[in-house]
Short mmCIF file of C-alpha atoms in Angstrom, two decimals:
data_model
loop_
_atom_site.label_atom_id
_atom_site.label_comp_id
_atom_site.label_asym_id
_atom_site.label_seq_id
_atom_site.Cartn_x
_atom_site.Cartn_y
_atom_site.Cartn_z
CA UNK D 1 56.13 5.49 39.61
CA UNK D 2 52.47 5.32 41.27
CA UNK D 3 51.35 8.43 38.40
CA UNK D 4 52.86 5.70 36.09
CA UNK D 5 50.87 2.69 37.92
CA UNK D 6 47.69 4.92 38.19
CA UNK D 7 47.34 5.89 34.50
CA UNK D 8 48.04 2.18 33.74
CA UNK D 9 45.08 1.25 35.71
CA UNK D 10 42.99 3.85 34.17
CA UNK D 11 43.73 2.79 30.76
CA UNK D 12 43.10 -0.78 31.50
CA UNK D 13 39.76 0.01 32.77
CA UNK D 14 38.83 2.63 29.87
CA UNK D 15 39.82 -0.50 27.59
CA UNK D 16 37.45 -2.90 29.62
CA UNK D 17 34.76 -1.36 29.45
CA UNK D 18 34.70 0.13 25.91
CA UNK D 19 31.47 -0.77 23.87
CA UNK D 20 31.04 -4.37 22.47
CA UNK D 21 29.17 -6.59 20.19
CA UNK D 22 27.91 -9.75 22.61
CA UNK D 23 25.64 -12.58 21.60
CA UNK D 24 24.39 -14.77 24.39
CA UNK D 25 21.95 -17.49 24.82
CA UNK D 26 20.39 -17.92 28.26
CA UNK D 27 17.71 -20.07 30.02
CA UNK D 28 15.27 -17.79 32.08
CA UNK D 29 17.12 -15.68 34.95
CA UNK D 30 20.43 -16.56 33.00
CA UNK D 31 21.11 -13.50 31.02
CA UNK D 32 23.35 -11.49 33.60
CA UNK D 33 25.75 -14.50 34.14
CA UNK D 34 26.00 -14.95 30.48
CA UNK D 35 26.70 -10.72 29.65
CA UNK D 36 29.23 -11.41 32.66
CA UNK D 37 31.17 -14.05 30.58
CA UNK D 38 30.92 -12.60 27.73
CA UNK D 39 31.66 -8.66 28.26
CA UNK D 40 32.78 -8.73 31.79
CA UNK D 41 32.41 -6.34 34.87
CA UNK D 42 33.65 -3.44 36.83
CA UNK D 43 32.60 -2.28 40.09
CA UNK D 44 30.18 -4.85 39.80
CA UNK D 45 28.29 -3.03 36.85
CA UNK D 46 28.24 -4.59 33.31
CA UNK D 47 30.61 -3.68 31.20
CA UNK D 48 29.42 -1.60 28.10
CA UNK D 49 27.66 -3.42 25.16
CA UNK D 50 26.69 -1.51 21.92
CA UNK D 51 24.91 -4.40 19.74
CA UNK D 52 23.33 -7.03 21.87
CA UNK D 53 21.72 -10.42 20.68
CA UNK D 54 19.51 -12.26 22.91
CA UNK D 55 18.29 -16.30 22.18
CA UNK D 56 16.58 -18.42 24.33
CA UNK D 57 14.07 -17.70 27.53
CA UNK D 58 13.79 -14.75 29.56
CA UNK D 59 11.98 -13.63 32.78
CA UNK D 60 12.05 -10.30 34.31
CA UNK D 61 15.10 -10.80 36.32
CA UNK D 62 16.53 -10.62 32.62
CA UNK D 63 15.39 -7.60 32.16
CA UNK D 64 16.52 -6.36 35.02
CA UNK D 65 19.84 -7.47 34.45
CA UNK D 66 20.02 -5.26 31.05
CA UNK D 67 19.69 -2.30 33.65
CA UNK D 68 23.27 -3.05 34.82
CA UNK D 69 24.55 -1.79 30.71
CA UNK D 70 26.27 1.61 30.71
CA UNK D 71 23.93 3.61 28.33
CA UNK D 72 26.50 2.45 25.41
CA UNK D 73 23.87 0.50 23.78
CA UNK D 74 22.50 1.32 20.47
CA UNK D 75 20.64 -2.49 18.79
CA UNK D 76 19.24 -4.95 20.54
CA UNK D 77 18.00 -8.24 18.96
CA UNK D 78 15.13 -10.59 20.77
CA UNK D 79 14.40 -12.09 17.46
CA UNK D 80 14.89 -15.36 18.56
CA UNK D 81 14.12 -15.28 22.42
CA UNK D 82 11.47 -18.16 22.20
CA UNK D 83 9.90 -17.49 25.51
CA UNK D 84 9.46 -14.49 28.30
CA UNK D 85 7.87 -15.28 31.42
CA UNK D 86 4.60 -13.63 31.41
CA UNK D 87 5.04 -12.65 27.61
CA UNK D 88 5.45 -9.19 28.22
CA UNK D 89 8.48 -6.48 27.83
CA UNK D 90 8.20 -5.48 31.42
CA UNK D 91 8.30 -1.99 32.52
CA UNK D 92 10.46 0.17 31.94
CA UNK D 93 11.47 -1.83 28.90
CA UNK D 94 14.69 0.07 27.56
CA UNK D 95 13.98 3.65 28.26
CA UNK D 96 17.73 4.07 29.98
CA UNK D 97 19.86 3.56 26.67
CA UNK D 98 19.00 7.06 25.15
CA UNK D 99 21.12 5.93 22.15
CA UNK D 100 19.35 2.82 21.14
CA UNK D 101 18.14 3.27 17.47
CA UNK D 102 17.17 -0.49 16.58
CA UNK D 103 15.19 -2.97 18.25
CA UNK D 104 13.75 -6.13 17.19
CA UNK D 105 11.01 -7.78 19.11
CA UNK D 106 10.74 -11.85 19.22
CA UNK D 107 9.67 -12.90 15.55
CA UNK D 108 7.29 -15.68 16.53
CA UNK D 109 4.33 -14.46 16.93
CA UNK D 110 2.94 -14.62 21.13
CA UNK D 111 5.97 -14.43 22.59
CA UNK D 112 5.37 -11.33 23.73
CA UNK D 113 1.41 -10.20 24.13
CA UNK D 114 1.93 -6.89 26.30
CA UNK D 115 4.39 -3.74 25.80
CA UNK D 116 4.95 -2.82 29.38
CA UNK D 117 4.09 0.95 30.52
CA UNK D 118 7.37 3.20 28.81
CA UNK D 119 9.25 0.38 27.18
CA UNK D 120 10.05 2.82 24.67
CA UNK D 121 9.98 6.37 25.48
CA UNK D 122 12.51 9.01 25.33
CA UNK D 123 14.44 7.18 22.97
CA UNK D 124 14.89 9.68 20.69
CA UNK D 125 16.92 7.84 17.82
CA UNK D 126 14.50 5.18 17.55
CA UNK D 127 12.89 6.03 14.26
CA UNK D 128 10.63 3.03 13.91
CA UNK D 129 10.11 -0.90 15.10
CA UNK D 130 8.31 -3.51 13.92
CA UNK D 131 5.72 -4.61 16.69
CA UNK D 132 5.18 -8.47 16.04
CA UNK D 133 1.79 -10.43 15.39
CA UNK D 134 0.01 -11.33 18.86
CA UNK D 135 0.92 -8.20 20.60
CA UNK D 136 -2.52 -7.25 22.25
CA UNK D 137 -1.25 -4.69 24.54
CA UNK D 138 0.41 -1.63 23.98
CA UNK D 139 0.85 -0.23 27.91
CA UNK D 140 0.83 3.68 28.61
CA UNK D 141 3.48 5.87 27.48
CA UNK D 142 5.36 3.40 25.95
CA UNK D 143 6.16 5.52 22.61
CA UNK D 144 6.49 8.70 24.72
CA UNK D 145 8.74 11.47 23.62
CA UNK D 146 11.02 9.01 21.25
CA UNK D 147 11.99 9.44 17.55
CA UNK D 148 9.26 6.90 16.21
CA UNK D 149 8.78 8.47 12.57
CA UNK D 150 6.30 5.45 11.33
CA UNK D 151 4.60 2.30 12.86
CA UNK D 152 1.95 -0.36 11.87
CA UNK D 153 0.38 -1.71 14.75
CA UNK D 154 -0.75 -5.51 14.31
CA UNK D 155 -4.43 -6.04 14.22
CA UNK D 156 -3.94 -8.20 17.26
CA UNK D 157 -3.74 -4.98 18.80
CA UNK D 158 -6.31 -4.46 21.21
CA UNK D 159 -5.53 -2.04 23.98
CA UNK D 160 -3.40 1.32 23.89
CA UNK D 161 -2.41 3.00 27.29
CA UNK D 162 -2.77 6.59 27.76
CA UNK D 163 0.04 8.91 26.21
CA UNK D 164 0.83 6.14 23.94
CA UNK D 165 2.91 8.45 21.83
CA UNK D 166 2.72 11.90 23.44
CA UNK D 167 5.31 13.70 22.50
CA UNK D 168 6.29 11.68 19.43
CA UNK D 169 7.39 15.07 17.50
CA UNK D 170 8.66 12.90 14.71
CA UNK D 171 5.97 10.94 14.07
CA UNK D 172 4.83 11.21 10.38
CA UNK D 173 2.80 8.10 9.50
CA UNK D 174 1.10 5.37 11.67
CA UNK D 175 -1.43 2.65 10.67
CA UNK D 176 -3.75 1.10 13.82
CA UNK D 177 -5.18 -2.03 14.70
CA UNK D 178 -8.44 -3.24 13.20
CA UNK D 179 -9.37 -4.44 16.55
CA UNK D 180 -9.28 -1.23 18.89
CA UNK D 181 -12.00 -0.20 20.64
CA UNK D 182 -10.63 3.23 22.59
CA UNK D 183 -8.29 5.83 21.59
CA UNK D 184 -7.28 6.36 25.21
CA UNK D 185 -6.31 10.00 26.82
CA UNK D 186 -3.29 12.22 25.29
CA UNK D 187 -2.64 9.09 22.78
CA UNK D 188 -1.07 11.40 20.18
CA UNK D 189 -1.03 14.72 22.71
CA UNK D 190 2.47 16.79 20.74
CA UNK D 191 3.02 14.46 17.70
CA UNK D 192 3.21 17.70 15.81
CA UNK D 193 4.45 16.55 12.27
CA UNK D 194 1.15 14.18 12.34
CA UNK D 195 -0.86 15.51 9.23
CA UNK D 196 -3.45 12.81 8.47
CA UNK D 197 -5.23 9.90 10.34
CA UNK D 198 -7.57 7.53 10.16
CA UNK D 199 -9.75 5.76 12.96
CA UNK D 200 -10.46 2.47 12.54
CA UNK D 201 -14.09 0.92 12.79
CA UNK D 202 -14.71 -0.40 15.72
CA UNK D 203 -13.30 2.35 18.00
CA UNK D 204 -16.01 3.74 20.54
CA UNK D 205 -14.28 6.43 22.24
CA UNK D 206 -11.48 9.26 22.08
CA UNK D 207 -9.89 10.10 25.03
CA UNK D 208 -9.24 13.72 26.47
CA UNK D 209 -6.63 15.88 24.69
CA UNK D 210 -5.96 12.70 22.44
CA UNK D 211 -4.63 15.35 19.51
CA UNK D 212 -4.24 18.11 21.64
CA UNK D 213 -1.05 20.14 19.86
CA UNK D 214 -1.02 17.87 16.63
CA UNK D 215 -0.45 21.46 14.90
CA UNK D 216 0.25 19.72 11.17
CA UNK D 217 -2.95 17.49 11.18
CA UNK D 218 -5.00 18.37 8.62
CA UNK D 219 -6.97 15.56 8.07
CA UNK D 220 -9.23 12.90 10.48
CA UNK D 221 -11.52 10.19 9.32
CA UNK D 222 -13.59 9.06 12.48
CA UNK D 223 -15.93 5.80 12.12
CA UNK D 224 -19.36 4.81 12.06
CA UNK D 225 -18.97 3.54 15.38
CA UNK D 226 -17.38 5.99 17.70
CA UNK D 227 -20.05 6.91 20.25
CA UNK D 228 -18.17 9.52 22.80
CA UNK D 229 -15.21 11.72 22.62
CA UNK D 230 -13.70 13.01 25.81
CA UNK D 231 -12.66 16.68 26.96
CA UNK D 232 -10.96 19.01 24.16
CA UNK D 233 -9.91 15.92 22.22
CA UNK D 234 -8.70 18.46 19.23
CA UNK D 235 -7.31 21.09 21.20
CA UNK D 236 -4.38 22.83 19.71
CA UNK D 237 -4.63 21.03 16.46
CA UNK D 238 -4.64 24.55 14.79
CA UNK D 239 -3.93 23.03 11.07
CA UNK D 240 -6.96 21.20 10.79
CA UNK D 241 -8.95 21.48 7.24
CA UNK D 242 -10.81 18.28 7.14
CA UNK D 243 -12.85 16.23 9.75
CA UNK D 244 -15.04 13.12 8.03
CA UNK D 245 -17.05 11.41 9.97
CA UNK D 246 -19.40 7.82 9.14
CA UNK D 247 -21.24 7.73 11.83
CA UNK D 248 -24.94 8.61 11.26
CA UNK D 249 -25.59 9.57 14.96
CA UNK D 250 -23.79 12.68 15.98
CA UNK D 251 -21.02 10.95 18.55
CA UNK D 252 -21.45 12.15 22.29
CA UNK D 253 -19.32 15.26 23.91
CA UNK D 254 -19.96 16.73 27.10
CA UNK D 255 -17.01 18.74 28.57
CA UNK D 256 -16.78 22.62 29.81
CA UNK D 257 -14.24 23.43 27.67
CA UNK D 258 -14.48 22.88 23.29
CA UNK D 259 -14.09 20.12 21.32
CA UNK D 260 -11.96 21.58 18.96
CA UNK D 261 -10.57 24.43 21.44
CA UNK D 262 -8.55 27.06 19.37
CA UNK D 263 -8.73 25.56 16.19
CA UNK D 264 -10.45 28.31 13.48
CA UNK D 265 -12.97 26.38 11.97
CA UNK D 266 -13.91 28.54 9.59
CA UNK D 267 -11.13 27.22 7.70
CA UNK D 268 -12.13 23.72 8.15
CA UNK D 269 -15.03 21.07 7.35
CA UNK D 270 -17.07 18.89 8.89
CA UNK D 271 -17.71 15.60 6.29
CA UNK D 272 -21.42 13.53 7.66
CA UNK D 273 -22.51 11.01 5.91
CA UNK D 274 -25.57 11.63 3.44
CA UNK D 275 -29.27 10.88 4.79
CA UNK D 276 -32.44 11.68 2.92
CA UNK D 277 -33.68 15.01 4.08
CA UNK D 278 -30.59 15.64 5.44
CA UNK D 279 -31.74 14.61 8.91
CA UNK D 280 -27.74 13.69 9.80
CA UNK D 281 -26.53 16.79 8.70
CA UNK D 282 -29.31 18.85 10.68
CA UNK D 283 -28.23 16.00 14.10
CA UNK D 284 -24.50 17.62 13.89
CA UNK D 285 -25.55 21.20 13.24
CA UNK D 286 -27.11 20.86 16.72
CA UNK D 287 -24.73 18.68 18.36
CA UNK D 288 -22.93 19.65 21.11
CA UNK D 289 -19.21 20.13 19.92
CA UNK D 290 -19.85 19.50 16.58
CA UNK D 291 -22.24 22.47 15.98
CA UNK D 292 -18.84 24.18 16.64
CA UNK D 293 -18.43 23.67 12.61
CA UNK D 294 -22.62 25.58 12.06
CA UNK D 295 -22.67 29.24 13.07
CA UNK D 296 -23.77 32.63 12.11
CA UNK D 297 -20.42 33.03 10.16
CA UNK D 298 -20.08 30.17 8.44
CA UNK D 299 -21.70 26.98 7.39
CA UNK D 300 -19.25 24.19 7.58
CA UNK D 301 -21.06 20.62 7.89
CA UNK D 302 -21.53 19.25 4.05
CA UNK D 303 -22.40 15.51 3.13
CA UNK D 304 -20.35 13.14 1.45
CA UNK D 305 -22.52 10.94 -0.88
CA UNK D 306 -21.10 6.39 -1.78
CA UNK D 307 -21.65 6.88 -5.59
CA UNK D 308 -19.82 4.39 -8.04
CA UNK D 309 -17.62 6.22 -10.10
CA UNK D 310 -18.11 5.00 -13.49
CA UNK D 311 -14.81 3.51 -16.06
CA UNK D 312 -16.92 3.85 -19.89
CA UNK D 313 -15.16 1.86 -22.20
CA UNK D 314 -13.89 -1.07 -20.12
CA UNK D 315 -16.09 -4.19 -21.07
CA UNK D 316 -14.66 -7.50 -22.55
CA UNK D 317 -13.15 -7.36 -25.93
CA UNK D 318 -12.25 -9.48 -28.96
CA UNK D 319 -9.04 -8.47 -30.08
CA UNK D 320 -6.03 -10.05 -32.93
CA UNK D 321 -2.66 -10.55 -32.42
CA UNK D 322 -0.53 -7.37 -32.50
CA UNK D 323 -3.21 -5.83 -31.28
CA UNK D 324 -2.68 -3.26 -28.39
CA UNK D 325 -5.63 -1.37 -25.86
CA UNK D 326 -4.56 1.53 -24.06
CA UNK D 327 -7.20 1.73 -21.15
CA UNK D 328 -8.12 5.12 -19.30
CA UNK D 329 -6.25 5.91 -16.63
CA UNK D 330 -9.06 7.83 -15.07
CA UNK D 331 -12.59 7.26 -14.61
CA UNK D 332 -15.09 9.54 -16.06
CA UNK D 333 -15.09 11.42 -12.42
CA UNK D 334 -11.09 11.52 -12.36
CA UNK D 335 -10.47 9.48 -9.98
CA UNK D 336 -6.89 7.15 -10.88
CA UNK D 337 -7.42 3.71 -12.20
CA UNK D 338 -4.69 1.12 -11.88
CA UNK D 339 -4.72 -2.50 -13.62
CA UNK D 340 -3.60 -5.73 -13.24
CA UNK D 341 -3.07 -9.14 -15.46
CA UNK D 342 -4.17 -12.13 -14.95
CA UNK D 343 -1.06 -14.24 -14.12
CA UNK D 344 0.98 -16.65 -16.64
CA UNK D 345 -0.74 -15.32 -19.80
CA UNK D 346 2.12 -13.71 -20.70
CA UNK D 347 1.32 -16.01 -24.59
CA UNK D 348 -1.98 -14.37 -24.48
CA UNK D 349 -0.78 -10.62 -23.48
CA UNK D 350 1.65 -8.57 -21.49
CA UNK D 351 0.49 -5.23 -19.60
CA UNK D 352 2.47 -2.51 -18.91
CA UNK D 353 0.96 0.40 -16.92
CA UNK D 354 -2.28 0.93 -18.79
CA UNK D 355 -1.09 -0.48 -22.20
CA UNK D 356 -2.10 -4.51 -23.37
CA UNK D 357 0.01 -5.83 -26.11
CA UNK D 358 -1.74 -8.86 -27.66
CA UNK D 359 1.03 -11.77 -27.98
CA UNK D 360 -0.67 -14.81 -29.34
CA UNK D 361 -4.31 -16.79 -29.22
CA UNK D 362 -6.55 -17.24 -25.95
CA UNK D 363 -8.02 -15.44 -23.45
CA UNK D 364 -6.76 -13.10 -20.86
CA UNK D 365 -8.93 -11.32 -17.58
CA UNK D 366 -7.91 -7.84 -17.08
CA UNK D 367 -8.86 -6.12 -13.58
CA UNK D 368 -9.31 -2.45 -13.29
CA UNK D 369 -9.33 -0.91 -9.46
CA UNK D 370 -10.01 2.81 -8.07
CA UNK D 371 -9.46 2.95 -4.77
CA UNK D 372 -12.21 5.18 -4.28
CA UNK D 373 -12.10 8.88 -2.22
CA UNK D 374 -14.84 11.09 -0.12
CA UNK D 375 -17.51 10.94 -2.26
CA UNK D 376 -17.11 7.77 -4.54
CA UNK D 377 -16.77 3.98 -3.00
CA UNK D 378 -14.35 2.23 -4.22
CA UNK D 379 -14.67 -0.46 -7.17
CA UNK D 380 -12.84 -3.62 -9.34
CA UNK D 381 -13.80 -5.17 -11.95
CA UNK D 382 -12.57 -7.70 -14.14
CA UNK D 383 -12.97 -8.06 -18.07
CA UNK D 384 -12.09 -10.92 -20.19
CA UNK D 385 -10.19 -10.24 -23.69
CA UNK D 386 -10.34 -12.53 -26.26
CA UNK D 387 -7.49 -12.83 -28.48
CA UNK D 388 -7.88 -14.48 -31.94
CA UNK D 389 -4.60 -15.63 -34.16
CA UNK D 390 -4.07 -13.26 -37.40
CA UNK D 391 -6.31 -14.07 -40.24
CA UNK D 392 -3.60 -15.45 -43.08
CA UNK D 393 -6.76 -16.44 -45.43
CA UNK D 394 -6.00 -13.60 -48.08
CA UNK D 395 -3.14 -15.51 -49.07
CA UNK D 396 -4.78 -18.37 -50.21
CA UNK D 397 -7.01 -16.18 -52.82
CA UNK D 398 -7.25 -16.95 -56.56
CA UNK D 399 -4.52 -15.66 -58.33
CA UNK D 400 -2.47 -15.86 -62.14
CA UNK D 401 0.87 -18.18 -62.56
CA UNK D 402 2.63 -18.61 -65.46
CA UNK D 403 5.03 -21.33 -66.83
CA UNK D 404 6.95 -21.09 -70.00
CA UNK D 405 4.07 -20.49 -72.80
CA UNK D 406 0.78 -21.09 -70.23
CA UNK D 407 -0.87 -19.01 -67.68
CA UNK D 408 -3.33 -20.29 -65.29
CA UNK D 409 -5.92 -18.95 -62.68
CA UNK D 410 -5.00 -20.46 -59.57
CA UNK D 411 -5.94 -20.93 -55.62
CA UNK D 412 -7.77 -22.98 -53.35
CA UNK D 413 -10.72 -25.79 -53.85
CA UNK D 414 -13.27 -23.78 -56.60
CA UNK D 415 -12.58 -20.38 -56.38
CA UNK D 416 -10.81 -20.53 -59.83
CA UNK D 417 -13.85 -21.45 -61.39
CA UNK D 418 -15.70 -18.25 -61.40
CA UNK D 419 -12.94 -16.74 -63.77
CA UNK D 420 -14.08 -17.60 -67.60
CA UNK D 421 -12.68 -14.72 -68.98
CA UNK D 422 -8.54 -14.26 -70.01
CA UNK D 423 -6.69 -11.08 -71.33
CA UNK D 424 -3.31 -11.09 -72.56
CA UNK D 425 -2.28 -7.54 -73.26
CA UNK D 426 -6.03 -6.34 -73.42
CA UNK D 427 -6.86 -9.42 -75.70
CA UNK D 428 -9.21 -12.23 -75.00
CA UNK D 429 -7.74 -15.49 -75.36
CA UNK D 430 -9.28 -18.76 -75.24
CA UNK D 431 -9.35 -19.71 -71.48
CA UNK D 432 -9.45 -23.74 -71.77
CA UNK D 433 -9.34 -25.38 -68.48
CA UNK D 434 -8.48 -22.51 -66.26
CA UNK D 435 -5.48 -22.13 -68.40
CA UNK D 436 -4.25 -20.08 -71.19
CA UNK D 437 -1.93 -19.74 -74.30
CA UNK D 438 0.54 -16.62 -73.99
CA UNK D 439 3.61 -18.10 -76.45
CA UNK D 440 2.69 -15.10 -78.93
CA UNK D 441 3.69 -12.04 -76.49
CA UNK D 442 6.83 -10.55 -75.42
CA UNK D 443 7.86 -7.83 -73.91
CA UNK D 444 6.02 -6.47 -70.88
CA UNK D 445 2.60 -7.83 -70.52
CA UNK D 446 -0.30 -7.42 -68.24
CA UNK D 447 -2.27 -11.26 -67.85
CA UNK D 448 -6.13 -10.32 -66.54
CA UNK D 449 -8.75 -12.87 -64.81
CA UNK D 450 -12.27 -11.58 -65.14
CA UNK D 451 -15.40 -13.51 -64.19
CA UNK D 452 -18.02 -13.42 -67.17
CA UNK D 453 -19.81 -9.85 -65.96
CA UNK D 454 -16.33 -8.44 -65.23
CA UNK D 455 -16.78 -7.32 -61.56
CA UNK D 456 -14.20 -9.46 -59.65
CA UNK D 457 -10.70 -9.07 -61.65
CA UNK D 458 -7.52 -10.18 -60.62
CA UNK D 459 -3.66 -9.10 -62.55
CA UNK D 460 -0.39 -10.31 -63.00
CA UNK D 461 1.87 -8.01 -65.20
CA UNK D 462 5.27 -9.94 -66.15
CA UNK D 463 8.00 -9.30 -68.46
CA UNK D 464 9.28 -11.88 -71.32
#
C-alpha cells in the first residue's frame, strides 16, 4: 500500500511540474507571486515553464525570480514589459535555461538601454535576436559561446564589453552600430564561421586578440578613423585574403608579439587608400605590423583608387508608345546596375528588371544605382523619359474613293489639291473638281492620282 501511495505522489509531482505556457502581468517586484499563481511550486522552486510572456514593470528582483524556473524554458517574451528599473537586463540575464531558442526584448524603444555582462551566453540554440532601438550598451560576454548565427546591432549602440561574442562558432553574419568607437578585447575571439566584416567609421581602436581564431575570415574593411590596434588582434585568423584599410595614416601597433601572428600573408593583401606619390602606401610598408604585408618575398600593400564607374548609354530619352528600352545591366567596368521607377507612372511605363515598356503619354524618371566595390565609388542617377502618344497622322493622307460612276481624290483641308492629274486604267480622264468620270470601265481597274510632274502618286485598284 505505501509503494502504491509513493508512486502516486511521484506521479502527482512529475505532473506538477511538467513544462507550461504562462502569461503574467506584474507591477515591479511582482513577477514571482504572479509565476506562483499561475504555474505553481514545489519545494519552494517554480514549477517548470517552457514559453513565458511577461507585461508590465520589472525590477531586478524580477529577474531574480526567473532564476527559480527549472531549465525547461525555451521563449521568453518582454515585448510588452513597459518599464525595468534601471533599464537594463541585469546580469546574468538568462544564461541558466540552456534550451532557450527565442527571446524578444521590450519593443518600445528605451526600455532597456544596457545588456547586462552574459545575458546571453552559452545559450547554444539561440540562433539570433532582435536587439531593440535605444540599446546603448552591450555589457561583456553577453553573446559568449551561444548559437547567435546573425545580428544587427542598433546604431544606438555605443559600447561593446570585452568577449562580446567569443566563442560564437555559429556566427555567420553581423552588422554594427554606426556609433561605436572601440572594438573592445577578444570581441569576436573563436567565431570561426565569420568570413567577412566590416568596421564602421568612427571606431578608434581594436582590442587584443579581437579576431584571434576567426579561421574562415577572409575579408576586413577597417576605417579611416581607427588610430590603434591592440596585441595580436588577427591572431589565428589563418583564412585571411583581404585586409582594406581607409585610413591615410598607418593606424598605431605596438605589441611583442605580431599583428597578424600565424596568418601566411603571402597569400593575402593589404588594400591603402591611393595618395599621390604613393606616400600612404610607402607609411604602411614601414609601419610597424603592417609592414608584416612588405618583405623580401613578397610585395603585398597595393592601392585602391574612388573612380566613377561610368553607365554609356543612360541619358534621358524621347520615346512612343509601345516602345520598350532594355538598359545595361552592367557598367562599362562590370560592375551590376540595378533600376528603379518612379512611382504611380505605371500610364507612362512599367519596369521589369532592366526592361521599360512604354504604356501611354507623359513622362517617367528612371534611376540607375551601382553600389560601387574596391576601386569604384558608388553612384545613382536619375534620367527622365519622355513618352509621346503614337503618331495616327498617316491616316488622314490624301487618298481615291469611289461612288457608283465617280471617283474622287480625297483627305484632309488642301492636300487634294496638288493632284491635277487622273488615270483610269492607264488613261487620263478629265479630273473636274477633284473628281472623275469612271461609268465607261469594268472589270478590274487600277484609279491613279498624280500631281502635274508625276512625283507624288497615290492608287486605288477596284473591281466592277
Amino acid at each position: 500500500m505505501k509503494k502504491y501511495f509513493f508512486l502516486l505522489a511521484m506521479l502527482c509531482s512529475v505532473a506538477l511540474i511538467q513544462a507550461q505556457t504562462v502569461s503574467v502581468t506584474v507591477e515591479e517586484g511582482g513577477l514571482r507571486a504572479a509565476l506562483v499563481e499561475k504555474a505553481g511550486e514545489t519545494d519552494g522552486i517554480l514549477n517548470a515553464i517552457s514559453d513565458l510572456t511577461i507585461a508590465g514593470t520589472l525590477n531586478i528582483t524580477d529577474f531574480y525570480a526567473l532564476r527559480e524556473i527549472r531549465t525547461a524554458l525555451t521563449r521568453i517574451d518582454l515585448s510588452k514589459v513597459t518599464a525595468i528599473s534601471g533599464r537594463e537586463i541585469p546580469w546574468p540575464g538568462f544564461n541558466q535555461f540552456s534550451d532557450l531558442a527565442t527571446v524578444l526584448l521590450p519593443e518600445t524603444p528605451g526600455v532597456v538601454t544596457t545588456i547586462g555582462e552574459a545575458a546571453f551566453s552559452f545559450l547554444p540554440k539561440l540562433k539570433t535576436i532582435e536587439i531593440p532601438e535605444g540599446v546603448t550598451t552591450i555589457g561583456g560576454s553577453v553573446f559568449r559561446d551561444s548559437g547567435i548565427e546573425s545580428l544587427v546591432l542598433p546604431n544606438t549602440v555605443t559600447s561593446l564589453g570585452r568577449e562580446v561574442f567569443a566563442g560564437c562558432t555559429a556566427l555567420k553574419s553581423i552588422i554594427l552600430s554606426e556609433n561605436l568607437t572601440a572594438i573592445p578585447d577578444n570581441a569576436f575571439n573563436g567565431c570561426s564561421e565569420l568570413a567577412s566584416l566590416s568596421i564602421p567609421e568612427g571606431v578608434k581602436t581594436i582590442g587584443g586578440t579581437a579576431f584571434q581564431n576567426a579561421r574562415k575570415l577572409k575579408t576586413v574593411e577597417l576605417p579611416s578613423t581607427l588610430e590603434e590596434l591592440y596585441n595580436q588582434t588577427f591572431r589565428n585568423a589563418t583564412a585571411l585574403e583581404t585586409v582594406t584599410i581607409y585610413a591615410d595614416v598607418p593606424p598605431k601597433y605596438d605589441a611583442l608579439w605580431p599583428l597578424f601572428r600565424n596568418i601566411d600573408l603571402s597569400k593575402a593583401t593589404l588594400y591603402v587608400p591611393a595618395s599621390e606619390n604613393g606616400t600612404v602606401l610607402e607609411a604602411y610598408k614601414s609601419a610597424e605590423g603592417w609592414n608584416a604585408f612588405w618583405t623580401e618575398e613578397f610585395t603585398n600593400i597595393k592601392e585602391f583608387k574612388y573612380e566613377q564607374s561610368i553607365l554609356e548609354g543612360f541619358e534621358d530619352i524621347a520615346v512612343k508608345f509601345g516602345d520598350v528600352l532594355v538598359f545595361p545591366t552592367q557598367t562599362d567596368q562590370e560592375l551590376p546596375v540595378t533600376y528603379t521607377i518612379e512611382e504611380g507612372k505605371e500610364a507612362v511605363a512599367t519596369l521589369a528588371g532592366n526592361k521599360l515598356t512604354v504604356t501611354g503619354a507623359g513622362e517617367v524618371q528612371i534611376t540607375a544605382t551601382q553600389a560601387g566595390n574596391l576601386f569604384y565609388s558608388e553612384f545613382e542617377k536619375t534620367i527622365t523619359v519622355t513618352a509621346t502618344a503614337t503618331d495616327y497622322s498617316w491616316l488622314l493622307a490624301p487618298a481615291i474613293d469611289y461612288e457608283g460612276d465617280i471617283a474622287r481624290v480625297v483627305g484632309p483641308g488642301g492636300t487634294t489639291a496638288i493632284f491635277t492629274k487622273f488615270y483610269v486604267g492607264g488613261t487620263e480622264v478629265p479630273l473636274t473638281g477633284g473628281a472623275a468620270d469612271i461609268s465607261g470601265a469594268t472589270g478590274t481597274i487600277e484609279l491613279k492620282a498624280t500631281t502635274a510632274d508625276g512625283k507624288q502618286v497615290i492608287r486605288l485598284v477596284i473591281k466592277r
